[in-house]
XYZ file of C-alpha atoms in Angstrom:
740
model
C 189.100 -124.042 83.774
C 186.528 -125.646 86.181
C 184.518 -123.273 88.367
C 185.775 -124.787 91.602
C 189.396 -123.993 90.746
C 188.769 -120.329 89.940
C 186.413 -119.265 92.755
C 187.320 -119.810 96.438
C 185.281 -122.420 98.270
C 184.009 -119.809 100.776
C 182.493 -117.805 97.911
C 181.112 -120.837 96.063
C 179.353 -122.058 99.192
C 177.572 -118.790 99.986
C 173.904 -119.608 100.731
C 171.539 -118.387 98.032
C 168.273 -118.618 99.988
C 167.181 -118.154 103.605
C 166.652 -121.909 103.849
C 170.357 -122.507 103.109
C 171.562 -119.837 105.556
C 173.119 -121.260 108.726
C 173.169 -119.483 112.096
C 171.965 -116.077 113.352
C 168.688 -117.569 114.605
C 168.291 -114.608 116.962
C 167.392 -112.414 113.963
C 166.500 -114.950 111.229
C 164.429 -117.646 112.943
C 160.903 -117.969 111.509
C 158.684 -115.211 112.826
C 161.504 -112.781 113.661
C 161.381 -109.272 112.285
C 164.150 -109.643 109.664
C 162.807 -113.020 108.510
C 159.352 -111.511 108.026
C 160.773 -108.464 106.235
C 162.725 -110.572 103.719
C 159.843 -112.967 103.142
C 157.396 -110.100 102.597
C 159.879 -108.066 100.533
C 159.128 -105.141 102.867
C 162.655 -103.996 103.658
C 163.547 -100.608 105.067
C 167.129 -99.355 105.324
C 169.300 -101.829 107.267
C 172.806 -102.047 108.662
C 174.288 -105.481 109.335
C 176.982 -105.280 111.986
C 179.170 -108.127 113.205
C 182.512 -109.947 113.027
C 183.958 -111.236 109.745
C 182.593 -114.494 108.386
C 179.188 -114.322 110.072
C 177.022 -113.774 106.974
C 176.565 -110.020 106.461
C 177.363 -109.975 102.735
C 175.616 -113.307 102.250
C 172.397 -111.914 103.722
C 172.573 -108.992 101.303
C 172.962 -111.401 98.377
C 170.001 -113.461 99.590
C 167.948 -110.279 99.660
C 169.146 -109.539 96.123
C 167.933 -113.004 95.041
C 164.488 -112.653 96.653
C 163.503 -108.990 96.263
C 161.479 -107.569 93.410
C 163.371 -104.297 93.828
C 166.263 -103.145 91.622
C 169.497 -104.187 93.407
C 172.846 -102.338 93.209
C 175.965 -103.472 95.089
C 179.014 -101.332 95.909
C 182.131 -101.979 97.970
C 183.204 -98.978 100.027
C 186.883 -99.905 99.623
C 186.679 -99.641 95.818
C 183.943 -97.018 95.349
C 183.755 -93.259 95.701
C 181.312 -90.373 95.368
C 181.206 -90.873 91.581
C 179.983 -94.449 92.011
C 177.389 -93.321 94.542
C 176.082 -90.709 92.124
C 175.887 -93.320 89.369
C 173.894 -95.634 91.624
C 171.524 -92.816 92.596
C 171.014 -91.878 88.921
C 170.195 -95.516 88.104
C 167.759 -95.682 91.035
C 166.066 -92.450 89.948
C 165.577 -93.721 86.404
C 164.193 -97.011 87.669
C 161.727 -95.172 89.895
C 160.567 -92.891 87.083
C 160.294 -95.557 84.382
C 158.893 -98.564 86.233
C 158.070 -97.384 89.778
C 160.496 -100.027 91.133
C 162.331 -99.496 94.372
C 166.127 -99.720 94.433
C 168.132 -101.457 97.142
C 171.683 -100.135 97.412
C 174.018 -102.562 99.180
C 177.318 -101.124 100.424
C 179.830 -103.603 101.805
C 182.307 -102.288 104.412
C 180.175 -99.137 104.671
C 182.353 -97.804 107.505
C 185.162 -97.362 104.960
C 183.310 -94.454 103.374
C 184.563 -91.121 104.688
C 182.198 -88.458 106.028
C 181.648 -86.728 102.679
C 180.873 -90.037 100.964
C 178.379 -90.971 103.666
C 176.845 -87.485 103.506
C 176.351 -87.972 99.752
C 174.089 -90.938 100.515
C 171.959 -89.285 103.162
C 169.444 -87.243 101.094
C 168.652 -90.202 98.834
C 168.108 -92.554 101.762
C 165.952 -89.929 103.453
C 163.686 -89.277 100.441
C 163.333 -92.981 99.656
C 165.159 -92.994 96.321
C 167.248 -95.918 97.632
C 166.867 -98.397 100.454
C 170.306 -98.713 102.036
C 171.710 -102.040 103.219
C 175.107 -101.538 104.814
C 177.504 -104.194 106.102
C 180.244 -103.382 108.604
C 182.553 -105.091 111.067
C 182.807 -101.876 113.112
C 180.316 -100.475 115.590
C 178.057 -98.312 113.398
C 177.346 -95.959 116.296
C 180.992 -94.881 116.114
C 181.970 -95.437 112.471
C 178.832 -94.605 110.452
C 177.192 -91.222 109.965
C 174.742 -90.756 112.853
C 172.084 -89.492 110.455
C 172.366 -92.717 108.416
C 172.241 -94.842 111.563
C 169.125 -93.042 112.786
C 167.364 -93.824 109.485
C 168.344 -97.501 109.486
C 167.486 -100.531 111.583
C 170.578 -102.201 113.019
C 170.947 -105.983 113.174
C 173.954 -107.363 115.041
C 175.297 -110.701 113.791
C 177.103 -112.935 116.248
C 180.068 -115.301 115.804
C 178.769 -118.636 114.555
C 178.515 -121.485 117.044
C 180.518 -124.688 116.730
C 177.301 -126.450 115.701
C 176.791 -123.901 112.915
C 180.376 -124.268 111.684
C 180.200 -128.052 111.747
C 177.048 -127.909 109.623
C 178.686 -125.480 107.161
C 181.753 -127.718 106.774
C 179.620 -130.804 106.173
C 177.546 -128.924 103.582
C 180.735 -127.983 101.711
C 181.944 -131.580 101.765
C 178.588 -132.926 100.550
C 177.539 -130.343 97.929
C 178.300 -131.829 94.469
C 177.834 -128.589 92.530
C 179.591 -125.926 94.601
C 181.528 -127.961 97.138
C 183.447 -131.221 97.275
C 180.541 -133.637 96.931
C 182.020 -134.903 93.643
C 185.267 -136.015 95.295
C 186.081 -138.866 97.623
C 187.050 -137.136 100.858
C 187.238 -138.557 104.363
C 187.621 -136.179 107.292
C 188.616 -137.600 110.656
C 186.298 -136.354 113.446
C 189.266 -134.874 115.342
C 190.347 -132.959 112.241
C 186.908 -131.449 111.674
C 186.629 -130.610 115.361
C 189.983 -128.803 115.208
C 189.003 -126.768 112.144
C 185.689 -125.772 113.741
C 187.270 -124.911 117.079
C 190.132 -122.814 115.750
C 187.942 -120.959 113.215
C 186.417 -119.229 116.268
C 182.986 -118.440 114.826
C 184.224 -117.345 111.365
C 182.749 -119.378 108.476
C 185.150 -117.893 105.915
C 188.184 -118.915 107.992
C 186.758 -122.434 108.322
C 186.060 -122.879 104.594
C 189.418 -121.386 103.592
C 191.196 -123.847 105.893
C 189.078 -126.746 104.610
C 189.855 -125.776 101.011
C 193.582 -125.556 101.744
C 193.501 -128.970 103.419
C 191.671 -130.623 100.508
C 193.666 -128.977 97.711
C 197.071 -129.704 99.263
C 196.432 -133.303 100.329
C 197.173 -135.873 97.601
C 194.726 -138.793 97.242
C 195.792 -142.235 98.400
C 195.890 -145.359 96.276
C 192.105 -145.655 96.506
C 191.740 -142.095 95.164
C 190.582 -141.012 98.663
C 191.666 -137.698 100.200
C 192.044 -138.290 103.939
C 192.136 -135.213 106.163
C 193.828 -136.138 109.417
C 194.289 -134.024 112.531
C 197.860 -133.280 111.430
C 196.601 -131.954 108.077
C 193.971 -129.815 109.829
C 196.563 -128.363 112.193
C 198.762 -127.441 109.231
C 195.841 -125.843 107.402
C 194.740 -123.582 110.275
C 197.681 -123.134 112.628
C 196.512 -120.176 114.686
C 193.103 -119.410 116.072
C 191.289 -116.566 114.310
C 191.077 -113.974 117.079
C 188.749 -111.038 116.484
C 190.601 -108.046 117.869
C 190.864 -104.525 116.513
C 192.782 -102.118 118.711
C 190.495 -99.267 117.747
C 187.233 -101.157 117.474
C 184.589 -102.907 119.581
C 186.693 -106.009 120.258
C 189.340 -103.836 121.933
C 186.843 -102.013 124.156
C 184.678 -105.065 124.873
C 187.638 -107.249 125.864
C 189.253 -104.688 128.166
C 185.795 -104.118 129.672
C 185.389 -107.858 130.327
C 188.885 -107.929 131.849
C 188.299 -104.993 134.203
C 184.867 -106.291 135.258
C 186.358 -109.723 136.009
C 189.082 -108.190 138.199
C 186.507 -105.969 139.913
C 184.312 -109.043 140.432
C 187.197 -110.924 142.127
C 187.286 -113.734 139.551
C 191.002 -114.498 138.984
C 190.275 -117.234 136.420
C 188.202 -114.975 134.168
C 190.693 -112.133 134.666
C 193.587 -114.313 133.451
C 191.536 -115.527 130.487
C 190.700 -112.021 129.243
C 194.280 -110.926 129.905
C 195.481 -113.828 127.761
C 193.016 -112.869 125.004
C 194.465 -109.371 124.878
C 198.114 -110.433 125.037
C 197.551 -113.120 122.406
C 195.995 -110.545 120.077
C 198.893 -108.113 120.541
C 197.360 -105.528 122.881
C 199.867 -103.053 124.338
C 200.665 -104.322 127.885
C 201.285 -100.739 129.036
C 197.661 -99.927 128.222
C 196.546 -102.885 130.373
C 198.800 -101.801 133.257
C 197.461 -98.230 133.089
C 193.917 -99.602 133.444
C 195.017 -101.739 136.388
C 196.541 -98.682 138.111
C 193.199 -96.904 137.790
C 191.339 -99.961 139.102
C 193.673 -100.185 142.113
C 192.304 -96.830 143.307
C 188.781 -96.938 141.898
C 187.746 -100.448 142.981
C 190.164 -101.400 145.786
C 191.272 -98.147 147.356
C 191.722 -98.281 151.124
C 190.478 -101.856 151.351
C 194.096 -102.667 150.428
C 196.266 -99.520 150.392
C 199.200 -101.565 149.055
C 197.368 -102.458 145.822
C 198.353 -99.340 143.902
C 201.962 -99.623 145.079
C 202.199 -103.240 143.917
C 200.649 -102.524 140.501
C 202.971 -99.547 140.064
C 205.928 -101.787 140.930
C 204.725 -104.358 138.378
C 204.464 -101.611 135.739
C 208.044 -100.510 136.480
C 209.206 -104.132 136.364
C 207.560 -104.557 132.964
C 209.400 -101.495 131.634
C 212.698 -103.006 132.808
C 212.316 -106.548 131.450
C 210.047 -106.045 128.407
C 208.382 -108.920 126.554
C 208.026 -111.857 126.701
C 209.181 -112.015 130.359
C 207.062 -108.939 131.094
C 204.050 -111.237 131.089
C 204.991 -112.313 134.634
C 204.547 -108.886 136.295
C 201.461 -108.333 134.125
C 199.860 -111.531 135.442
C 201.170 -110.735 138.962
C 199.350 -107.389 138.997
C 196.177 -108.950 137.612
C 196.056 -111.735 140.189
C 196.839 -109.405 143.090
C 193.988 -107.064 142.216
C 191.544 -109.869 141.388
C 192.048 -111.438 144.824
C 192.295 -108.195 146.840
C 189.372 -106.940 148.971
C 187.268 -104.370 147.115
C 186.033 -100.896 148.008
C 184.941 -98.004 145.822
C 184.772 -95.488 148.678
C 187.162 -93.233 146.746
C 184.084 -92.354 144.634
C 183.139 -90.044 147.506
C 185.449 -87.530 145.860
C 183.029 -87.224 142.947
C 180.155 -86.576 145.365
C 182.255 -83.747 146.763
C 182.856 -82.439 143.229
C 179.105 -82.488 142.621
C 178.544 -80.522 145.832
C 181.048 -77.899 144.710
C 179.423 -77.708 141.276
C 175.789 -77.620 142.360
C 175.755 -75.737 145.660
C 176.626 -72.199 146.659
C 180.229 -71.973 147.789
C 180.429 -72.030 151.576
C 182.912 -69.725 153.239
C 185.999 -71.288 154.767
C 185.308 -71.563 158.530
C 187.221 -68.927 160.452
C 189.321 -71.382 162.512
C 190.559 -72.985 159.267
C 191.648 -69.739 157.594
C 195.313 -68.861 157.238
C 196.300 -66.974 160.383
C 199.780 -66.011 159.239
C 198.583 -62.821 157.489
C 195.377 -61.605 159.144
C 195.259 -63.181 162.570
C 195.620 -59.901 164.462
C 193.449 -57.685 162.281
C 190.646 -60.047 161.237
C 191.011 -62.927 163.646
C 191.673 -65.488 160.903
C 192.611 -68.863 162.369
C 191.260 -68.008 165.808
C 189.729 -70.987 167.552
C 191.646 -73.627 165.594
C 192.460 -76.682 167.726
C 195.852 -78.214 166.898
C 195.231 -82.026 166.738
C 198.760 -82.960 167.789
C 198.210 -81.218 171.106
C 195.570 -83.792 172.019
C 195.609 -87.446 172.917
C 195.598 -89.727 169.839
C 196.489 -86.618 167.788
C 192.834 -85.891 167.159
C 190.230 -83.436 168.441
C 186.542 -82.969 167.569
C 186.051 -79.872 165.463
C 184.272 -79.022 162.203
C 186.270 -78.743 158.968
C 183.380 -78.351 156.481
C 181.712 -75.043 155.597
C 178.768 -74.283 157.846
C 176.254 -75.013 155.043
C 177.651 -78.531 154.626
C 178.098 -79.540 158.263
C 176.996 -83.123 158.733
C 177.360 -83.916 155.009
C 178.974 -87.326 154.321
C 181.143 -87.910 151.246
C 183.424 -90.759 152.306
C 181.642 -93.996 153.173
C 184.187 -96.644 154.218
C 183.394 -100.240 153.348
C 183.827 -103.177 155.710
C 186.426 -104.805 153.436
C 190.067 -105.473 154.292
C 192.029 -102.664 155.897
C 189.152 -100.230 155.403
C 186.945 -102.417 157.551
C 189.323 -101.742 160.441
C 188.863 -97.968 160.187
C 185.124 -97.994 159.462
C 184.035 -97.795 163.105
C 186.692 -95.198 163.899
C 185.540 -92.911 161.068
C 181.889 -93.210 162.157
C 182.605 -92.425 165.808
C 184.717 -89.398 164.957
C 182.030 -88.075 162.619
C 179.488 -88.234 165.430
C 181.785 -86.284 167.707
C 182.517 -83.719 164.978
C 178.812 -83.196 164.323
C 178.196 -82.691 168.034
C 181.036 -80.185 168.109
C 179.600 -78.370 165.103
C 176.177 -78.059 166.696
C 177.735 -76.149 169.548
C 178.728 -73.366 167.140
C 175.528 -72.960 165.111
C 174.769 -69.309 164.461
C 171.748 -68.042 166.457
C 168.580 -68.072 164.409
C 169.759 -70.995 162.255
C 167.180 -73.535 163.319
C 164.741 -75.871 161.666
C 161.195 -74.675 161.046
C 158.000 -76.621 160.375
C 156.226 -75.936 157.061
C 153.088 -77.488 155.468
C 153.910 -80.753 153.712
C 152.819 -80.003 150.131
C 153.927 -83.508 149.094
C 151.101 -84.947 151.209
C 148.634 -82.651 149.461
C 149.863 -83.818 146.052
C 149.581 -87.439 147.168
C 145.971 -86.915 148.209
C 145.164 -85.360 144.828
C 146.450 -88.322 142.853
C 145.594 -91.115 145.290
C 142.715 -92.390 143.175
C 144.978 -92.880 140.127
C 147.468 -95.125 141.911
C 146.006 -98.253 140.328
C 147.595 -97.178 137.032
C 150.899 -96.491 138.772
C 150.862 -99.907 140.411
C 150.075 -101.636 137.124
C 153.048 -99.860 135.543
C 155.271 -100.968 138.412
C 153.979 -104.539 138.099
C 154.636 -104.473 134.348
C 158.191 -103.263 134.892
C 158.866 -105.944 137.505
C 157.494 -108.620 135.180
C 159.735 -107.548 132.300
C 162.761 -107.217 134.571
C 162.160 -110.838 135.550
C 161.771 -111.858 131.895
C 165.223 -110.440 130.927
C 164.342 -110.060 127.255
C 166.836 -109.331 124.509
C 166.319 -107.075 121.496
C 165.731 -110.109 119.281
C 163.437 -112.096 121.604
C 160.217 -113.594 120.272
C 157.374 -113.058 122.746
C 153.845 -114.400 123.150
C 151.453 -112.231 125.199
C 148.763 -114.636 126.365
C 146.107 -111.996 127.003
C 146.887 -108.714 125.309
C 143.733 -107.024 126.596
C 144.463 -103.305 126.752
C 148.008 -103.854 125.468
C 149.731 -103.172 128.819
C 152.304 -105.939 128.250
C 152.235 -105.948 124.446
C 153.548 -102.402 124.015
C 156.327 -102.910 126.539
C 157.303 -106.135 124.747
C 157.584 -104.182 121.481
C 159.828 -101.616 123.159
C 162.098 -104.218 124.718
C 162.362 -106.561 121.707
C 162.351 -104.315 118.614
C 164.243 -106.864 116.501
C 162.253 -109.901 117.550
C 158.559 -110.628 117.173
C 155.592 -109.966 119.464
C 152.440 -112.080 119.154
C 149.401 -110.853 121.102
C 146.420 -113.076 121.976
C 143.004 -111.419 121.802
C 140.366 -113.360 123.728
C 137.338 -111.556 122.304
C 136.466 -109.936 118.966
C 136.276 -106.599 120.797
C 139.852 -106.991 122.083
C 141.098 -107.925 118.612
C 139.389 -104.898 117.071
C 140.800 -102.573 119.731
C 144.343 -103.926 119.316
C 144.237 -103.583 115.550
C 143.053 -100.012 115.905
C 145.925 -99.198 118.256
C 148.615 -100.766 116.062
C 147.346 -99.308 112.774
C 149.616 -96.210 112.925
C 152.739 -98.376 113.300
C 154.827 -99.453 110.286
C 153.737 -102.911 109.138
C 156.927 -104.666 110.248
C 156.830 -103.028 113.694
C 153.324 -104.189 114.536
C 152.603 -107.062 116.901
C 150.858 -110.034 115.325
C 147.293 -110.207 116.694
C 146.148 -113.796 117.302
C 142.400 -114.390 117.573
C 141.810 -117.054 120.236
C 138.268 -116.046 121.327
C 137.595 -118.217 124.324
C 137.672 -116.027 127.387
C 134.833 -117.606 129.376
C 135.752 -120.226 131.943
C 134.404 -123.032 129.782
C 136.243 -121.808 126.708
C 139.850 -121.671 127.878
C 140.696 -125.095 126.486
C 139.147 -124.018 123.189
C 141.142 -120.790 123.387
C 144.495 -122.591 123.602
C 143.435 -124.983 120.829
C 142.570 -121.982 118.660
C 145.954 -120.466 119.476
C 147.719 -123.656 118.416
C 145.810 -123.740 115.115
C 146.332 -120.016 114.455
C 150.082 -120.250 115.009
C 150.255 -123.306 112.769
C 148.734 -121.228 109.963
C 150.669 -117.983 110.502
C 154.108 -119.198 111.602
C 154.232 -123.007 111.775
C 157.868 -123.189 112.828
C 157.846 -120.468 115.457
C 158.919 -121.117 119.034
C 158.928 -118.355 121.616
C 161.765 -117.156 123.828
C 159.283 -115.878 126.369
C 155.565 -116.243 127.121
C 154.086 -113.472 129.246
C 150.677 -112.842 130.716
C 148.698 -111.149 133.455
C 145.798 -112.912 135.198
C 145.705 -115.650 132.576
C 145.093 -118.499 135.001
C 142.872 -116.786 137.599
C 139.652 -118.503 136.508
C 141.127 -121.368 134.469
C 139.420 -124.615 135.553
C 142.281 -126.790 134.253
C 145.441 -124.838 134.996
C 147.755 -127.843 134.616
C 146.542 -128.627 131.102
C 146.941 -124.979 130.058
C 150.513 -124.853 131.346
C 151.351 -128.087 129.510
C 149.882 -126.605 126.315
C 152.023 -123.471 126.609
C 155.178 -125.489 127.042
C 155.137 -126.722 123.451
C 155.175 -123.092 122.255
C 158.544 -122.463 124.007
C 162.111 -123.002 122.868
C 164.064 -125.322 125.157
C 165.700 -122.386 126.953
C 162.539 -120.260 126.997
C 160.593 -118.980 129.968
C 157.050 -118.232 131.090
C 156.586 -115.076 133.174
C 153.172 -114.355 134.695
C 151.618 -111.886 137.098
C 148.606 -113.566 138.683
C 146.290 -111.904 141.205
C 145.356 -114.345 143.958
C 141.627 -113.934 144.773
C 141.971 -116.129 147.864
C 144.136 -113.421 149.438
C 142.250 -110.387 148.160
C 140.496 -107.678 150.179
C 137.678 -108.980 152.397
C 134.596 -106.794 152.002
C 133.430 -107.258 155.574
C 136.640 -105.559 156.724
C 135.559 -102.374 154.917
C 132.597 -102.041 157.276
C 132.596 -100.727 160.788
C 131.674 -103.793 162.821
C 129.376 -101.638 164.959
C 127.173 -100.969 161.888
C 125.742 -104.515 162.210
C 124.652 -106.421 165.244
C 127.378 -108.838 166.394
C 125.540 -111.989 165.274
C 124.879 -110.693 161.759
C 128.436 -109.396 161.424
C 129.807 -112.824 162.423
C 127.498 -114.480 159.883
C 128.867 -112.120 157.213
C 132.430 -113.017 158.169
C 131.705 -116.745 158.092
C 129.800 -116.473 154.809
C 132.479 -114.447 153.032
C 135.370 -116.587 154.281
C 133.478 -119.681 153.070
C 133.550 -118.218 149.549
C 137.337 -118.537 149.513
C 137.297 -122.131 150.724
C 135.147 -123.543 147.895
C 137.173 -126.495 146.536
C 135.445 -126.673 143.115
C 135.583 -122.942 142.325
C 138.586 -122.282 140.004
C 138.574 -118.630 141.019
C 139.461 -119.290 144.665
C 140.630 -122.908 144.981
C 144.331 -122.057 144.523
C 147.068 -119.854 145.906
C 150.712 -119.095 145.116
C 152.033 -122.403 146.446
C 149.429 -124.365 144.475
C 150.281 -122.557 141.232
C 154.006 -123.143 141.765
C 153.248 -126.845 142.262
C 151.220 -126.954 139.026
C 154.154 -125.570 137.035
C 156.527 -128.016 138.721
C 154.174 -130.891 137.822
C 154.202 -129.678 134.209
C 158.000 -129.945 134.099
C 159.160 -126.446 134.987
C 161.636 -124.976 137.430
C 159.726 -122.207 139.194
C 160.580 -118.944 140.916
C 157.686 -117.220 142.663
C 157.516 -113.806 144.326
C 154.507 -112.601 146.324
C 153.674 -108.896 145.970
C 151.251 -107.300 148.416
C 149.905 -103.868 147.627
C 147.325 -101.447 148.980
C 145.593 -99.034 146.628
C 142.989 -96.323 147.311
C 139.721 -97.367 145.690
C 136.461 -95.492 145.258
C 133.366 -97.516 146.163
C 131.036 -96.323 143.439
C 127.356 -97.000 142.764
C 128.339 -99.275 139.859
C 130.691 -101.321 141.991
C 128.098 -101.820 144.729
C 125.538 -102.788 142.092
C 127.918 -105.478 140.796
C 128.369 -106.836 144.317
C 124.616 -106.769 145.012
C 122.754 -107.118 141.677
C 118.953 -107.491 141.526
C 117.589 -110.935 142.292
C 117.572 -113.161 139.255
C 120.598 -111.442 137.740
C 123.076 -112.348 140.447
C 125.150 -114.913 138.521
C 128.408 -115.421 140.413
C 128.199 -112.120 142.289
C 129.220 -111.518 145.882
C 125.634 -111.674 147.119
C 124.972 -114.896 145.182
C 127.968 -116.540 146.793
C 126.895 -115.309 150.240
C 123.493 -116.879 149.647
C 125.030 -120.306 150.148
C 125.476 -119.470 153.849
C 123.088 -116.587 154.603
C 119.327 -116.115 154.281
C 117.939 -113.632 151.745
C 116.617 -111.325 154.450
C 120.070 -111.124 156.058
C 121.735 -110.407 152.706
C 119.240 -107.579 152.123
C 120.137 -106.018 155.486
C 123.861 -106.336 154.701
C 123.312 -104.761 151.259
C 121.627 -101.726 152.823
C 124.482 -101.260 155.272
C 127.053 -101.412 152.463
C 125.195 -98.697 150.525
C 124.700 -96.533 153.608
C 128.297 -96.726 154.851
C 130.488 -97.114 151.728
C 128.791 -95.411 148.757
C 131.221 -92.877 147.230
C 133.767 -93.531 149.981
C 137.463 -94.097 149.241
C 138.928 -97.134 150.997
C 142.367 -98.749 151.066
C 142.081 -101.925 148.983
C 144.519 -104.739 149.750
C 145.575 -107.246 147.090
C 148.101 -110.036 146.568
C 149.827 -110.874 143.299
C 152.102 -113.776 142.429
C 154.965 -112.873 140.102
C 156.086 -116.195 138.612
C 158.950 -117.206 136.334
C 159.049 -120.778 135.002
C 161.735 -122.392 132.839
C 161.396 -125.875 131.298
C 163.399 -128.656 132.885
C 165.474 -130.764 130.504
C 163.654 -133.926 129.500
C-alpha cells in the first residue's frame, strides 16, 4: 500500500529540518537562543509549551535528526515508570560505553502523574538524560516544579494565517510527502476558509485539506478541484482552543473581565462569545460578573449588582439557549457603567486590623445597655437622627486611627455626587476628634535621621541615577522574553546585563568599541553558560573619526556571525553624543531592525549640561573677568561645527524623522552631587601643549592665556575637593521605522 494512504498527511508533512519549519520566529529566528542551541547541539533540558498543532513534537523530531546525542522518545499517555527506568538504563549504558549524551523526549509530559515525574528528577538533575518535554498545559501548574526549575521553557504560539497558508501550499506542492504528484486546484476562497477556520492549528488544517482531497473525485480532466463548498464541508467548525481547567479557560475569562473593567463593550461581547461558543458554564461567567459589579463598579452605579443578580436569576429560569440574552444584558450593562474600585478600601481596613495594635472601642460607641451606669459606657454618644440632616460630627474610629482614610470615593457616576459630601464630613469629624485628644498626646520634633543617611550616600547617587535611567529606558523598550537586542555600546555592561534579564529566550548582541571593552566584557560573561552569554561584537572605532568605520565593522561582523539576523530592539546610551554624522549612523542602524522594531537611546545633551562658571562665586573674580568667562564658556556651546555641542533634543528628533522614523522624545533633567577632585580639575585645565579639546583649550578661542591662568587658579582655590550639585539633561528617545 502506498505511503501516502497509510500515514496521515499531517504526519507525512512534518518538517525534518529547521529550514523546513514554519512559524515560531519569536524563538526560532536566526540568532535566537533556541536556534543557536539546536545549531550548536548544545541543548539543556527544555519544555515546549503551547496549543496543539504549533510544532512542539516536530521540534523534538528535528532535534533528534540534528543532534549527535542518543535520542529516546516516550509518550506519557502510553508510558509508565517501567518505560522511564528502561530509558534511564539505556542512557546510563550509552554514557558508560561511548560517553554520548542522551536526550529523552516525553510527549504530553503533563500526563505523567507525580510519582512518574519524580522518577525522572534525579536523572535530569545528575545529567544522565537531557529532558525535552512537550505539553499543551501550563507547565507551572501541571509539571513537577523541580523539573520546571531545571528546564528552560519555550512557549509556542498559534500559527499565523501566513504560516498556515505556507504550510498548506507546501503540502500541495511536495511530490514525495504531499500532493505534488496529483493534479489539484484549490480555489483561493477555499484555501482562505481552511486557513481561517483552522485557527492557528497546523494539524487541523492538514487534516481538513487531506479530507477535502481524498473525498473529492477528479473531474474529466483528472483534476481535483477544491471549491469553497468542499472546504466548508471538510472543516465545518472552527478549532477553538479551550480547556475548562487549563490556561485557555483562565486566560479567556481574564480577557473578558479586563474588557468589561476597561469599558469596552465590543471586546467584552467577543470574549463572552468565545466562552459560550466553547461551552463554558454561563453560571461561572455570571458569578464573575457579580464580583465585578462590586469590585470595579461599586457605588459609581449602585444598581449594577442588582441588575446582574436579576440577570443571573433570569438565566436560571429560562436556561439555554435563551439564557444568552440575560448573559449579554449583564455584560453590556457592566461594560458601559461608570467604574469605581473604592470598595477596595475594605482591604486597607483589613490590613490595618492585621498589622496594627487593636485600638479600644471609643467610649461613646460602646454598648450602654449593660454598663452605662457603672462604667459610663456609651456616655457622650450623639444620636445622628436628633440633628439636622440626620448627621453630626463625631469620631467613630479608635483614637489611634483618627484621621485615617480607608474609603476614597471616585468622581464617577453616582459616587461622584457623594464625593464632596464625604470629604466635607471627614474634615468636620477630624476637627471634632481633635477636641477630644488626651492631654500629653502631641507631636514632638526628633532629629531627621533620613537626612543624615542621605548625606552619607550623596556621593554615590550617580550610580542610583544610572540605574533609574536604565530602568526607564527598558520600560520604554517594552521587550519580550524572546526579543533580539543589539546594545550599540556595551561599555561597562549597564544595558547588556539588563537586556539578558529581560529577554532570556532571545539573543543579546553587545558592541565593544575598544579591545579593552571587548576583553572586559568577555571576562564578565565567562562564568555564564555558553548559551546564556551575550554575543560580543568587536567594532573598534570609538574615536570621532572612526564611528563610520565602527558601523561598517558592525555590519561585516554581523554578516559573518548571523547573516540573517534582524533585531527587535536596538539600545544604547550616549552613542551619538560625539558622532559627526548622526544621520548616516541612524540610517545604518535601520537596516539592522525588523520592520516592527525600535531604537531606544538615552543621550546626554552637552549643550544643556552644567556650566562651570556657575559653580564659582561671582565675587571670586572681578566683574569684567567673570563676564569674559561667561561669554567664553557659552560660546563653546554655540560652535556649529563641533559635533559634541551642535545639537539638542529637537535636532536629534529631527534627524530620526529624516531617517524615516516616528519619534518619541522625553527630556530628563537631574541634579547629582559631584566631588570636584584634583583629577577632574586637571582634565579641565591640563598643562599647555596637552590641552587637546579640554575646557581651557576651548576657552582659549575667546580668552587670553593670562586670563585663563587666573581663572584656573580661582577654580583650584574655590572648588578643589568640594562637593557641588551637578545639573545634567538627558534625552530618552524611542524611534520606530515608518512603513515605506
